Short mmCIF file of C-alpha atoms in Angstrom, two decimals:
data_model
loop_
_atom_site.label_atom_id
_atom_site.label_comp_id
_atom_site.label_asym_id
_atom_site.label_seq_id
_atom_site.Cartn_x
_atom_site.Cartn_y
_atom_site.Cartn_z
CA MET A 12 113.32 34.10 67.73
CA ILE A 13 111.07 31.69 69.19
CA PRO A 14 112.23 30.47 72.61
CA THR A 15 112.30 26.77 71.95
CA VAL A 16 112.99 23.67 74.41
CA VAL A 17 114.18 19.85 73.54
CA TRP A 18 113.25 17.82 75.89
CA GLY A 19 115.41 14.58 75.62
CA THR A 20 118.90 14.06 73.97
CA GLY A 21 118.54 10.40 72.48
CA ASN A 22 118.84 9.36 69.00
CA VAL A 23 116.12 11.99 68.11
CA GLY A 24 116.81 14.48 70.67
CA ARG A 25 120.32 14.89 69.57
CA ALA A 26 118.97 15.92 65.96
CA ALA A 27 116.48 17.99 67.18
CA VAL A 28 119.29 20.20 68.94
CA ARG A 29 121.30 20.49 65.83
CA ALA A 30 118.30 21.37 63.84
CA VAL A 31 117.19 24.29 66.44
CA ALA A 32 120.21 25.74 66.64
CA ALA A 33 120.29 26.07 62.87
CA HIS A 34 117.10 27.42 62.55
CA PRO A 35 117.26 31.06 62.23
CA GLU A 36 114.04 31.67 63.48
CA LEU A 37 114.41 29.55 66.73
CA SER A 38 116.58 29.85 70.02
CA LEU A 39 117.28 26.83 72.20
CA VAL A 40 116.77 28.25 75.62
CA ALA A 41 116.63 24.81 77.79
CA VAL A 42 117.45 20.84 77.18
CA LEU A 43 115.74 18.68 79.60
CA VAL A 44 117.17 15.33 80.47
CA SER A 45 116.49 12.15 82.47
CA ASP A 46 119.98 10.71 82.84
CA PRO A 47 122.12 12.16 85.89
CA ALA A 48 125.21 11.91 83.81
CA LYS A 49 124.03 14.40 81.28
CA VAL A 50 122.94 17.15 83.47
CA GLY A 51 125.48 20.12 83.19
CA LYS A 52 126.83 19.25 80.05
CA ASP A 53 126.60 21.80 77.53
CA ALA A 54 123.77 20.89 74.69
CA GLY A 55 126.31 21.05 71.95
CA GLU A 56 128.47 18.55 73.38
CA LEU A 57 125.36 16.54 74.26
CA SER A 58 124.18 16.59 70.59
CA GLY A 59 127.40 15.97 68.51
CA LEU A 60 127.48 19.35 67.17
CA GLY A 61 131.08 20.30 67.48
CA ARG A 62 130.90 23.68 69.49
CA ARG A 63 129.16 24.58 72.42
CA LEU A 64 126.00 26.71 72.65
CA GLY A 65 125.68 28.11 76.05
CA VAL A 66 123.08 26.06 77.08
CA VAL A 67 123.63 23.36 79.81
CA ALA A 68 121.34 20.10 80.06
CA THR A 69 119.12 19.80 83.10
CA ASP A 70 116.70 17.63 84.87
CA ASP A 71 114.43 20.32 86.21
CA VAL A 72 111.18 20.31 84.29
CA ALA A 73 109.40 22.97 86.36
CA ALA A 74 112.55 25.23 85.68
CA ALA A 75 112.69 24.83 82.15
CA LEU A 76 108.74 25.63 81.56
CA SER A 77 109.12 28.37 83.75
CA GLN A 78 110.86 30.27 80.84
CA ALA A 79 107.40 30.38 79.04
CA PRO A 80 109.21 28.59 76.17
CA ARG A 81 107.20 29.63 72.99
CA ALA A 82 108.16 25.83 71.69
CA VAL A 83 109.05 22.41 72.98
CA VAL A 84 110.48 19.28 71.08
CA TYR A 85 109.40 16.68 72.67
CA ALA A 86 111.92 13.89 71.76
CA ALA A 87 111.36 11.56 75.24
CA SER A 88 110.25 7.90 74.05
CA GLY A 89 106.71 7.02 74.34
CA ASP A 90 107.32 3.42 73.37
CA VAL A 91 107.29 2.08 76.82
CA ARG A 92 106.11 5.26 78.82
CA PRO A 93 103.00 5.97 76.52
CA ASP A 94 100.95 7.38 79.98
CA GLY A 95 104.66 9.08 80.58
CA ALA A 96 104.65 11.03 77.85
CA ILE A 97 101.05 11.91 77.37
CA GLU A 98 101.53 13.56 80.81
CA ASP A 99 104.87 15.21 79.72
CA ILE A 100 103.30 16.88 76.70
CA SER A 101 100.16 17.81 78.40
CA ARG A 102 102.27 19.53 81.02
CA ALA A 103 103.88 21.36 77.99
CA LEU A 104 100.70 22.42 76.09
CA ARG A 105 99.59 23.74 79.67
CA ALA A 106 102.32 26.33 79.60
CA GLY A 107 101.20 27.29 76.45
CA ALA A 108 104.10 25.95 74.17
CA VAL A 109 103.93 24.86 70.67
CA VAL A 110 104.66 20.71 70.97
CA VAL A 111 106.14 18.70 68.29
CA THR A 112 107.04 15.53 68.73
CA PRO A 113 107.25 11.40 67.53
CA SER A 114 106.17 9.80 70.48
CA LEU A 115 102.69 9.30 70.36
CA TYR A 116 101.43 6.97 67.77
CA GLY A 117 97.88 7.35 68.42
CA MET A 118 98.10 11.06 67.10
CA TYR A 119 99.60 11.05 63.73
CA ASP A 120 96.33 11.26 62.38
CA CYS A 121 94.31 13.63 64.78
CA THR A 122 91.03 13.01 62.50
CA HIS A 123 90.72 9.46 64.03
CA ALA A 124 92.64 9.51 67.25
CA PRO A 125 91.62 7.34 70.12
CA ALA A 126 89.41 9.80 72.08
CA GLU A 127 90.65 8.97 75.61
CA ILE A 128 93.88 10.63 74.14
CA ARG A 129 92.43 13.18 72.22
CA ASP A 130 90.35 15.03 74.99
CA VAL A 131 93.29 15.13 77.20
CA LEU A 132 95.51 16.54 74.59
CA LEU A 133 92.68 19.36 73.88
CA GLU A 134 92.15 20.06 77.60
CA SER A 135 95.39 20.91 78.00
CA ILE A 136 95.19 23.41 74.57
CA GLU A 137 92.33 24.73 75.73
CA ALA A 138 94.25 25.39 79.21
CA GLY A 139 97.36 26.69 77.98
CA GLY A 140 96.82 28.15 74.25
CA GLY A 141 99.54 25.71 72.91
CA SER A 142 99.50 23.40 69.56
CA LEU A 143 100.73 19.86 68.82
CA PHE A 144 101.97 18.32 66.26
CA VAL A 145 102.92 14.56 66.06
CA SER A 146 105.03 13.24 63.15
CA GLY A 147 106.59 9.69 63.37
CA VAL A 148 110.41 8.66 63.87
CA ASP A 149 110.52 6.24 61.54
CA PRO A 150 110.44 9.07 59.86
CA GLY A 151 106.62 10.07 59.64
CA TRP A 152 107.37 12.16 56.43
CA ALA A 153 108.08 8.60 54.46
CA ASN A 154 104.85 7.83 55.07
CA ASP A 155 102.74 10.51 54.44
CA VAL A 156 103.49 13.76 52.78
CA PHE A 157 106.46 12.21 50.91
CA PRO A 158 104.15 9.38 48.89
CA LEU A 159 101.31 11.65 48.74
CA LEU A 160 103.80 14.04 46.61
CA VAL A 161 105.10 11.19 44.27
CA SER A 162 102.01 10.17 43.71
CA GLY A 163 101.13 13.39 42.21
CA LEU A 164 103.39 12.59 39.37
CA GLY A 165 101.32 9.84 38.02
CA SER A 166 98.09 9.76 35.94
CA ALA A 167 96.85 6.54 37.50
CA ILE A 168 97.94 4.62 40.75
CA ASP A 169 96.69 1.06 41.53
CA ALA A 170 98.67 0.96 45.13
CA VAL A 171 101.06 3.00 47.13
CA ARG A 172 104.04 1.10 48.98
CA CYS A 173 106.08 3.04 51.55
CA GLN A 174 109.10 1.04 52.48
CA GLU A 175 111.50 1.35 55.51
CA ILE A 176 114.65 -0.92 55.24
CA PHE A 177 116.75 -0.49 58.36
CA ASP A 178 119.69 -2.27 59.77
CA TYR A 179 119.92 -1.87 63.58
CA SER A 180 123.09 -2.76 63.96
CA THR A 181 124.39 0.66 64.62
CA TYR A 182 121.16 1.93 66.74
CA ASP A 183 121.69 3.14 70.05
CA GLN A 184 118.67 2.16 71.93
CA GLU A 185 119.01 -1.25 73.09
CA GLU A 186 115.53 -1.85 75.22
CA ALA A 187 113.72 -1.09 72.36
CA VAL A 188 115.81 -3.07 69.72
CA ARG A 189 115.72 -6.13 71.98
CA ASP A 190 112.49 -5.91 74.04
CA LEU A 191 109.97 -4.07 71.61
CA ILE A 192 111.07 -5.32 68.42
CA GLY A 193 112.56 -9.04 69.60
CA MET A 194 116.08 -9.12 67.94
CA GLY A 195 118.05 -11.23 69.86
CA HIS A 196 115.36 -13.27 71.09
CA PRO A 197 114.30 -16.67 70.24
CA LEU A 198 111.66 -16.87 67.69
CA ASP A 199 109.04 -18.13 70.18
CA TYR A 200 109.19 -14.77 72.39
CA GLN A 201 106.40 -12.54 71.65
CA PRO A 202 107.89 -8.53 71.34
CA LEU A 203 105.33 -6.06 71.84
CA MET A 204 105.89 -4.36 68.38
CA LEU A 205 105.26 -7.30 66.71
CA ALA A 206 102.09 -8.40 68.47
CA GLU A 207 99.02 -8.81 66.56
CA GLY A 208 97.25 -5.34 66.30
CA ILE A 209 99.96 -3.00 67.41
CA PRO A 210 101.27 -2.26 64.12
CA THR A 211 97.90 -0.88 63.38
CA MET A 212 97.73 1.00 66.05
CA ILE A 213 101.04 2.49 65.09
CA TRP A 214 100.95 2.93 61.55
CA GLY A 215 97.45 2.92 60.68
CA GLY A 216 96.79 6.39 61.27
CA GLN A 217 99.61 7.21 58.72
CA LEU A 218 97.34 4.67 56.00
CA ARG A 219 94.07 6.16 56.80
CA MET A 220 95.70 9.99 56.52
CA MET A 221 97.02 8.97 53.06
CA ALA A 222 93.44 7.55 52.02
CA ARG A 223 92.11 10.66 52.91
CA ALA A 224 94.31 12.96 51.18
CA LEU A 225 93.83 10.76 47.99
CA GLY A 226 90.26 10.86 48.32
CA ALA A 227 89.92 7.17 49.09
CA GLU A 228 87.99 5.30 51.84
CA LEU A 229 89.39 1.96 53.17
CA ASP A 230 87.67 -1.25 53.59
CA GLY A 231 89.67 -2.10 56.85
CA ILE A 232 93.34 -2.81 57.73
CA GLU A 233 94.91 -5.85 57.51
CA GLU A 234 98.62 -7.34 58.38
CA THR A 235 101.22 -9.81 57.69
CA LEU A 236 104.41 -10.77 59.41
CA GLU A 237 107.94 -12.70 58.85
CA ARG A 238 110.40 -13.09 61.24
CA ARG A 239 114.17 -14.61 59.98
CA PRO A 240 116.62 -16.15 62.61
CA LEU A 241 120.66 -15.14 62.60
CA ASP A 242 122.63 -18.01 60.50
CA THR A 243 125.67 -17.22 62.78
CA SER A 244 126.28 -14.61 65.85
CA VAL A 245 126.63 -11.11 65.27
CA VAL A 246 128.20 -8.50 67.70
CA THR A 247 126.95 -4.65 67.08
CA ASP A 248 129.05 -1.60 68.48
CA THR A 249 126.04 -0.25 70.30
CA MET A 250 124.24 -3.57 71.81
CA GLY A 251 126.82 -6.03 71.95
CA GLU A 252 125.94 -9.59 70.66
CA PHE A 253 122.99 -11.16 69.04
CA SER A 254 123.42 -15.15 68.94
CA ALA A 255 122.76 -17.60 66.00
CA GLY A 256 119.13 -18.69 65.99
CA THR A 257 117.69 -15.94 67.66
CA GLN A 258 115.64 -13.15 65.79
CA GLY A 259 117.63 -11.28 63.28
CA ALA A 260 115.24 -9.93 60.87
CA VAL A 261 111.87 -8.85 60.78
CA ARG A 262 109.55 -8.06 57.50
CA LEU A 263 105.64 -6.61 58.53
CA GLU A 264 103.49 -4.60 56.43
CA VAL A 265 100.39 -2.69 57.25
CA GLN A 266 97.85 -2.85 54.45
CA GLY A 267 94.94 -0.20 53.47
CA MET A 268 92.86 -2.45 52.16
CA MET A 269 89.81 -1.49 49.14
CA ALA A 270 87.98 -4.44 47.75
CA GLY A 271 90.32 -7.03 48.96
CA GLU A 272 93.14 -5.68 47.53
CA PRO A 273 96.18 -3.81 49.60
CA ARG A 274 95.99 -0.47 48.16
CA ILE A 275 98.06 1.57 50.74
CA VAL A 276 100.66 -0.19 52.06
CA ILE A 277 103.52 0.73 54.87
CA GLU A 278 106.08 -2.26 55.15
CA HIS A 279 108.80 -2.45 57.63
CA VAL A 280 112.00 -4.80 56.54
CA THR A 281 114.41 -4.28 59.74
CA ARG A 282 117.78 -6.50 60.28
CA ILE A 283 120.14 -6.55 63.12
CA HIS A 284 122.60 -7.86 60.42
CA ALA A 285 122.87 -7.29 56.55
CA THR A 286 123.15 -10.78 56.41
CA CYS A 287 120.01 -12.26 57.57
CA ALA A 288 117.18 -12.51 55.14
CA PRO A 289 119.33 -11.16 52.11
CA ASP A 290 116.26 -11.94 49.65
CA TRP A 291 114.45 -8.99 51.42
CA PRO A 292 114.68 -6.10 50.06
CA THR A 293 118.03 -4.15 50.71
CA PRO A 294 118.95 -0.39 50.16
CA PRO A 295 120.21 0.08 46.69
CA ASP A 296 123.96 0.29 47.71
CA GLY A 297 123.26 -2.84 50.51
CA GLY A 298 123.90 0.25 52.91
CA ALA A 299 122.29 0.19 56.40
CA GLY A 300 118.87 2.14 55.57
CA ALA A 301 116.66 3.58 53.32
CA HIS A 302 113.15 4.90 52.64
CA ARG A 303 111.66 4.18 49.44
CA VAL A 304 108.24 4.99 47.81
CA ILE A 305 106.50 2.72 45.41
CA ILE A 306 103.72 4.12 43.23
CA GLU A 307 102.18 1.22 41.06
CA GLY A 308 100.32 2.44 38.39
CA ARG A 309 101.06 4.51 35.07
CA PRO A 310 104.01 5.35 35.10
CA ARG A 311 105.48 2.99 37.74
CA ILE A 312 107.36 5.42 39.94
CA GLU A 313 110.06 4.58 42.59
CA VAL A 314 112.19 6.59 44.72
CA THR A 315 114.41 6.21 47.31
CA VAL A 316 116.19 8.29 49.92
CA GLU A 317 119.19 7.83 51.64
CA ALA A 318 120.50 10.11 54.70
CA THR A 319 123.24 9.74 56.46
CA ASP A 320 123.80 12.02 59.94
CA GLU A 321 126.55 11.58 62.93
CA GLY A 322 129.51 10.45 60.46
CA GLU A 323 128.00 7.91 57.84
CA ASN A 324 125.10 6.50 60.43
CA ARG A 325 121.96 5.97 58.33
CA ALA A 326 120.22 5.29 61.27
CA ALA A 327 120.88 8.75 62.44
CA GLY A 328 120.24 9.98 59.11
CA GLY A 329 116.72 8.77 59.44
CA ASN A 330 116.21 10.33 62.61
CA ALA A 331 117.44 13.45 61.56
CA THR A 332 115.20 13.57 58.79
CA ALA A 333 112.29 13.10 61.42
CA ALA A 334 113.36 15.41 63.84
CA GLY A 335 113.91 18.15 60.67
CA ARG A 336 110.68 17.62 59.93
CA LEU A 337 109.22 18.48 63.78
CA VAL A 338 111.32 21.54 64.35
CA ASN A 339 111.03 22.82 60.81
CA ALA A 340 106.89 23.14 61.70
CA ILE A 341 107.46 25.20 64.65
CA ASP A 342 107.41 28.49 63.24
CA TRP A 343 104.37 27.83 60.78
CA LEU A 344 102.70 26.38 64.10
CA VAL A 345 103.38 29.74 66.04
CA GLU A 346 101.60 31.51 63.54
CA ALA A 347 98.95 29.18 63.50
CA GLU A 348 95.29 28.84 65.85
CA PRO A 349 95.84 26.76 68.33
CA GLY A 350 94.91 23.26 67.88
CA LEU A 351 96.08 19.55 66.95
CA PHE A 352 97.55 19.01 63.84
CA ASP A 353 98.53 16.17 61.40
CA ALA A 354 100.90 16.08 58.40
CA LEU A 355 97.99 16.90 56.21
CA ASP A 356 97.87 20.14 57.81
CA VAL A 357 101.53 21.53 58.25
CA PRO A 358 102.96 22.24 55.11
CA LEU A 359 106.52 20.81 54.01
CA ARG A 360 108.76 23.84 53.53
CA PRO A 361 112.15 25.07 51.74
CA ALA A 362 114.92 25.21 54.64
CA VAL A 363 115.15 29.05 54.13
CA GLY A 364 117.73 30.94 55.63
CA ARG A 365 120.31 27.89 56.05
CA LEU A 366 121.97 27.28 52.78
CA GLY A 367 125.91 27.51 53.35
CA LYS A 368 125.30 27.18 57.32
CA LYS A 369 125.84 24.41 60.02
#
């Protein structure tokens, strides 16, 4: 068994605890939390698993890492504290752990990662002998291995488009939804996530990685952005009221350009309520979320994936698939040599030993 720590029990961390508990080769040895109210609670309770796991949450990082875990699922946020996330991850790497995380946007594509981040992490790997695999929470597979897999079904490709269509009304991360993305703020408010250059910083690595896999070279990366106001005020269960006239929907594209044309595109269509921007792409049944890959070419291929978890919550379903991709890579990474890995390195494999189990 591979002793594994889950660091964080938010939207991704809850799913990660469940995924570790279900994996036949992993053993959950510690759960790290930052909220004092969660300390001492059983991991099964915090993750919504419906049963106790016999592992209680702690905020003592040193104690958790002193157990010499072979793997750490780092699910703490890196959105508003990137330096803190790098420091935490480096600490786990120096302890000799394989670390999987969605929290470092700059490391989606190891080949073109910023030197100031890459060098720090490589030093930590060299010191401790660990490994690092970063895959996005949006989820990463929808913007790398999945579209590449689908592309292999065609004979000619004009363009690859990856869409995330998402309703934030059930999301439980108010700071990110309101302040980073701008939902509920006036349209003249500049949210960090929508600032010029930030979408490229987040998703540009995935575009370059797909281009690399397809044997193509991008001329550059461009961005497009549209924002729509709410026509009427809406009230969410998790974040309260969002007022009429404030930002209610965002549509952005990060475009990999070739010869002046967008050839590889990552598109995000996000709303705080389904009634906002109804003319923009929606899930097939009008639900809360979906991930879609469109291969323009011959033949034209369109595949939509919808996932639900924690009841019928599609926000949680996307997080669960992101966590699953990371957790299910651990046993492969443990057998590999220490180093930095991206989605083109780490295979997407069947869930061996989990059919019929919870």
